[in-house]
Structure formats: C-alpha cells, structure tokens
PDB file of C-alpha atoms in Angstrom:
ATOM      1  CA  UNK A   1       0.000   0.000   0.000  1.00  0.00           C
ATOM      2  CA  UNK A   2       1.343   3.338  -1.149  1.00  0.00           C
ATOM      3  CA  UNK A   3       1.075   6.209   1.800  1.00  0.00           C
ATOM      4  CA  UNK A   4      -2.077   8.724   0.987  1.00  0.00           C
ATOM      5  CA  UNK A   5      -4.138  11.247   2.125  1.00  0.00           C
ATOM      6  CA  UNK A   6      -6.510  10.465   5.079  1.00  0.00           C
ATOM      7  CA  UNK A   7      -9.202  11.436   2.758  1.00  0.00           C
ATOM      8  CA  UNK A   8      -8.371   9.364   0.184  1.00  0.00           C
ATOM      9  CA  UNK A   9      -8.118   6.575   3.080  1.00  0.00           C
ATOM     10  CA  UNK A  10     -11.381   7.123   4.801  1.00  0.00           C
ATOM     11  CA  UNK A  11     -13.421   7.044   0.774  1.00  0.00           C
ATOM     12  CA  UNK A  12     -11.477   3.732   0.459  1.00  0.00           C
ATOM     13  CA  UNK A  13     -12.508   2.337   3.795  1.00  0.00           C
ATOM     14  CA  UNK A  14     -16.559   3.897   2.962  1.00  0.00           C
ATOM     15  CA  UNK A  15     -16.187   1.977  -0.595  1.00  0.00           C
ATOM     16  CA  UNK A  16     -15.703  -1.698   1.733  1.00  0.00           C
ATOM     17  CA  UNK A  17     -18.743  -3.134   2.102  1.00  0.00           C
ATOM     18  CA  UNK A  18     -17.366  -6.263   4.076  1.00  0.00           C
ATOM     19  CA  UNK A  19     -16.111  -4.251   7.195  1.00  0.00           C
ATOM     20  CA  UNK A  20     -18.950  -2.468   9.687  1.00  0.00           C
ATOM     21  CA  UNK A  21     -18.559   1.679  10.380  1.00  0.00           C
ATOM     22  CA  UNK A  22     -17.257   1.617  13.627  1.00  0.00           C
ATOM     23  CA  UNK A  23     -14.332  -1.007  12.362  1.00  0.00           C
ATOM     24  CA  UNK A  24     -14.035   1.543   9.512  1.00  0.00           C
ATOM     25  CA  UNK A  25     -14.236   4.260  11.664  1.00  0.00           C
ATOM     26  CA  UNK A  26     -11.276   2.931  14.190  1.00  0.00           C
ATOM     27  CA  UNK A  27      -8.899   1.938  10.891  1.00  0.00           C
ATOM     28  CA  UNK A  28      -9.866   5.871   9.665  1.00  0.00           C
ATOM     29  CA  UNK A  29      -8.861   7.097  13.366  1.00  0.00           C
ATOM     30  CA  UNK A  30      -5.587   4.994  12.994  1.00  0.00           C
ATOM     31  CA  UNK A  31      -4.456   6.044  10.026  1.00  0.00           C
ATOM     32  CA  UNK A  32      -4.651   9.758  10.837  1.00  0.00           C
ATOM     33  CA  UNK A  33      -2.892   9.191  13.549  1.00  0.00           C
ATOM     34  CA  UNK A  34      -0.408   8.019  11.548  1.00  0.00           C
ATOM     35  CA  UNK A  35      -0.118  10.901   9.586  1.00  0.00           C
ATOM     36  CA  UNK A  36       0.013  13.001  12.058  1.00  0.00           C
ATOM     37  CA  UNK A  37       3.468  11.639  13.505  1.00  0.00           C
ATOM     38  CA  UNK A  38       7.080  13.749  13.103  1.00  0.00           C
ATOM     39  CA  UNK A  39       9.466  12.247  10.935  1.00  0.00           C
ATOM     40  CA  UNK A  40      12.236  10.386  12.225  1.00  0.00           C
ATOM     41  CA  UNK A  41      15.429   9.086  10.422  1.00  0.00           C
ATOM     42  CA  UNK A  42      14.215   4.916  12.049  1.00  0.00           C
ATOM     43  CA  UNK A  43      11.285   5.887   9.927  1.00  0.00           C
ATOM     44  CA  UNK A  44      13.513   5.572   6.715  1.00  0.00           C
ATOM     45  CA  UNK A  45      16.356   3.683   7.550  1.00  0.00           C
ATOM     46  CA  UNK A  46      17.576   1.139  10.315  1.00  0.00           C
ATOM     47  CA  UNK A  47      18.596   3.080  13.422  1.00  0.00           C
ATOM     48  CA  UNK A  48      19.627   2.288  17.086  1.00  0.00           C
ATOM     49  CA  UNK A  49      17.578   3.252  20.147  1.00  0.00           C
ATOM     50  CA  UNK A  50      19.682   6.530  19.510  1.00  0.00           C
ATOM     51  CA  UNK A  51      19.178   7.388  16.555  1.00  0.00           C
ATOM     52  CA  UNK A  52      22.455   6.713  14.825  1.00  0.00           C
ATOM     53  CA  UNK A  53      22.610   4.828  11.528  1.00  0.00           C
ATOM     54  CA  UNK A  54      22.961   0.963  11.656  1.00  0.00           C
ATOM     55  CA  UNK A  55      24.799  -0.801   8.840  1.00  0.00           C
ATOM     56  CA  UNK A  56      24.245  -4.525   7.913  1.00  0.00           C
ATOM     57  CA  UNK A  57      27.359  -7.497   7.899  1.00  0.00           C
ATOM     58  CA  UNK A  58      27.608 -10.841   6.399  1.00  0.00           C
ATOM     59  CA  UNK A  59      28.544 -12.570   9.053  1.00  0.00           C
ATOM     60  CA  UNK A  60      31.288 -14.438   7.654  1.00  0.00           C
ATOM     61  CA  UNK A  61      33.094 -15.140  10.970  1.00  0.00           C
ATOM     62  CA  UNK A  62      31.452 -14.818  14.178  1.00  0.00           C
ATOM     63  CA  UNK A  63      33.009 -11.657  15.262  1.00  0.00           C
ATOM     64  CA  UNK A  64      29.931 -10.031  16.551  1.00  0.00           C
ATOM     65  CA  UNK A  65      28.814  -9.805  13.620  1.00  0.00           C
ATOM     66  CA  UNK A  66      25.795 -11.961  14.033  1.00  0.00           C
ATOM     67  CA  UNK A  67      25.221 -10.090  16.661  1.00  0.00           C
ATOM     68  CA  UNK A  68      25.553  -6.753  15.068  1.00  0.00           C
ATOM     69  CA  UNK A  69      23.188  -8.080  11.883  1.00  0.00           C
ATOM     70  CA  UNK A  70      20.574  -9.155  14.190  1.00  0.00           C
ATOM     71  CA  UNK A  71      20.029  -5.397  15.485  1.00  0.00           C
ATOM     72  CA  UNK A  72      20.070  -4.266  12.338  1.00  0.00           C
ATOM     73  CA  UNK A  73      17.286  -6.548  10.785  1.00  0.00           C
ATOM     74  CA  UNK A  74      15.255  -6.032  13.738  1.00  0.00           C
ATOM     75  CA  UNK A  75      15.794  -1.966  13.023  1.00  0.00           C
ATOM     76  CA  UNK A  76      15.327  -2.849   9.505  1.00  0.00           C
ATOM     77  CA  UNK A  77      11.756  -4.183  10.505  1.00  0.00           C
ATOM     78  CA  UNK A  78      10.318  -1.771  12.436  1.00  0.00           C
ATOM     79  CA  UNK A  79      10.830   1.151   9.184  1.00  0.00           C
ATOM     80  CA  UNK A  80       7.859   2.261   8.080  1.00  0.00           C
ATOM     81  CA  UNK A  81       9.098   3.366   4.837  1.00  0.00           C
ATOM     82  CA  UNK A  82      10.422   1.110   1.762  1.00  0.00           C
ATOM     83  CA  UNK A  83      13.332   2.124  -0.558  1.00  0.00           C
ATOM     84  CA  UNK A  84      15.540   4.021   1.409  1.00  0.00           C
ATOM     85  CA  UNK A  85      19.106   2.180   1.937  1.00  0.00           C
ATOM     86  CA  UNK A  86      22.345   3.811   2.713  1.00  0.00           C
ATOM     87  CA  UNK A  87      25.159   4.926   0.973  1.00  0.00           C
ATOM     88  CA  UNK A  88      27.863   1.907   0.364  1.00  0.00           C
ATOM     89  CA  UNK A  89      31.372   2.299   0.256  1.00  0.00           C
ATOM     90  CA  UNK A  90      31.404   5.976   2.332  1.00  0.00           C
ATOM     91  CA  UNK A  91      33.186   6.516   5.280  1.00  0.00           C
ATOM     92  CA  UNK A  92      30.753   9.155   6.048  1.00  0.00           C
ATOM     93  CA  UNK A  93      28.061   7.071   5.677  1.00  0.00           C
ATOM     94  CA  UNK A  94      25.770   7.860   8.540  1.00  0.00           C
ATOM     95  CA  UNK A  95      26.356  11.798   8.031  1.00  0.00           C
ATOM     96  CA  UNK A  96      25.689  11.933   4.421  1.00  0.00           C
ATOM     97  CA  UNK A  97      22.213   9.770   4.731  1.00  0.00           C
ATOM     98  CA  UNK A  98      21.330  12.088   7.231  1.00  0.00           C
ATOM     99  CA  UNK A  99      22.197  15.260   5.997  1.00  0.00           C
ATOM    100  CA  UNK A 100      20.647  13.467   2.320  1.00  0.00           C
ATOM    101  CA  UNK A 101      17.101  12.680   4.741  1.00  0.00           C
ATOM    102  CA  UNK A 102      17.232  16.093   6.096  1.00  0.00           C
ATOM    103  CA  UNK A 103      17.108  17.949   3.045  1.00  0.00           C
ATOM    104  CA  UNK A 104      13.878  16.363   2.158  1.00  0.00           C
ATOM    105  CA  UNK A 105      12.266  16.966   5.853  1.00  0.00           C
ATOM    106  CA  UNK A 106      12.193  19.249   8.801  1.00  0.00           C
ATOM    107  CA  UNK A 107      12.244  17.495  11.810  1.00  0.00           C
ATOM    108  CA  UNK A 108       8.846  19.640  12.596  1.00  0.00           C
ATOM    109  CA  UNK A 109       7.051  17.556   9.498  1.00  0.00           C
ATOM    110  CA  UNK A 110       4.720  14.853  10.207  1.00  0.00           C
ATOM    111  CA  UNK A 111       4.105  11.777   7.762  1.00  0.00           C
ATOM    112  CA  UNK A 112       1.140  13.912   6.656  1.00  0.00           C
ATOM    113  CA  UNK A 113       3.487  16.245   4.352  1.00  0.00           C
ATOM    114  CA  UNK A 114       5.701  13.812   2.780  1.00  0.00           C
ATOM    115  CA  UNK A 115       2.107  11.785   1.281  1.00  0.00           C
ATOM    116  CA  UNK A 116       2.883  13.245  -2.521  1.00  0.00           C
ATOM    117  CA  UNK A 117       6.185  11.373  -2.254  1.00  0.00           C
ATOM    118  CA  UNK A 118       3.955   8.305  -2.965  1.00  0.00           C
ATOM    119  CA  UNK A 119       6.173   6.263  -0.721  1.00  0.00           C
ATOM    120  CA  UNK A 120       4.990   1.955  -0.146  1.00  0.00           C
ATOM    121  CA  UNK A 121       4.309   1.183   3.038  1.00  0.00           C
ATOM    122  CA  UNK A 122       6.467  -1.174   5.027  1.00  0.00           C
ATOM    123  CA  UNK A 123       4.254  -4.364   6.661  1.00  0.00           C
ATOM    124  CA  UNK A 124       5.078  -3.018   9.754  1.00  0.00           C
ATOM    125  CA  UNK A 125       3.563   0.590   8.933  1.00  0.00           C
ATOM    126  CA  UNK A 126       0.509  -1.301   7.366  1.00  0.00           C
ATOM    127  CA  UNK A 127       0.329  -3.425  10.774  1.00  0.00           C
ATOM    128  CA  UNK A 128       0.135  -0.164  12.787  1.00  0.00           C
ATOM    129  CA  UNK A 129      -2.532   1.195  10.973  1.00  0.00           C
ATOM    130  CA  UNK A 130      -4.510  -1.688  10.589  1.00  0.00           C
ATOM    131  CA  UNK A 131      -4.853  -2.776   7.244  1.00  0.00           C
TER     132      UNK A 131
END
C-alpha cells in the first residue's frame, strides 16, 4: 500500500462493504494518527535506540557480527518506509544519509506532508494502521 491522504483513506474504507462503520471508523482514526506523527530518520532507515545509523554485515566469521546483523534486521523491521538504503562504500556514511534525509524533511514535518512522495508502506507501517 502506497502512503495517501486520510481522505483518500477514509473514501477507500466507505467503498468496503465487508467491514462495519465503527471497524471503519477505528482503521480511519488509525491512520490519521499516523499521519500526524514527526518524521524520524528509524522511519527511513535502520537506526539504534539513539538514533544513529545501523549498517548490515555478512557474518562471515562470528566476530559479533551476528550479533551486530541481528540489530540491524530487527531496526530494519520496524521502518515504516520502503526504498531508502544507505550509501555503500562511504566513510561518512551515517552523516551523508542524514544530511541526504534532512534535506527532504524538517524534523517539525509529520508523515502527513511527505504523502505526494507516494512512498509503499512497510508491513510493519501497514500493521500499525490496521490494514
């Protein structure tokens, strides 16, 4: 499902005749909800509890790395936004995907501007909004 406007949302949850209103109602009240959150960098890309860019391994040897890949697919998972990666091969890697994030969004924004982006949902955002 491709983000959109909570009025385009509540026509397509009107137009389902196998749901009841107040079911339709509560998934309406959910999604604007959604939209109404502030942008976060997680939101895009996989972060740690602080907000610092996580980068994926192999896990060729056992080095951590395992350990390290496991955060980072569990980060990876809770994104709400696909088709946003980071830059590979940069030693600056974190910076520049933030400063390259930031020049799309203030940290003021909430979900609701970014909508003409057309961005896909991850399952997880789909999950929190009910659908």
């Amino acid at each position: 499902m491709k983000l959109i406007s909570t009025t385009d949302f509540v026509l397509d949850q009107r137009k389902k005749q196998d749901t009841d209103n107040i079911r339709r109602f509560w998934a309406s009240e959910r999604y604007a909800c959604f939209l109404k959150r502030l942008l976060k960098l997680w939101m895009f890309v996989p972060c740690d509890e602080d907000g610092n860019v996580l980068e994926d391994c192999d896990c060729i040897s056992d080095n951590g790395c395992c350990s390290k890949r496991n955060k980072y697919q569990q980060a990876k998972e809770r994104g709400l936004f696909e088709g946003f990666e980071m830059y590979k091969g940069n030693p600056y890697n974190e910076y520049k995907a933030r400063a390259v994030i930031k020049d799309y969004f203030d940290e003021n924004w909430n979900i609701e501007r970014i909508i003409h982006w057309e961005l896909e949902l991850t399952p997880t955002a789909q999950k929190q909004v009910g659908l």
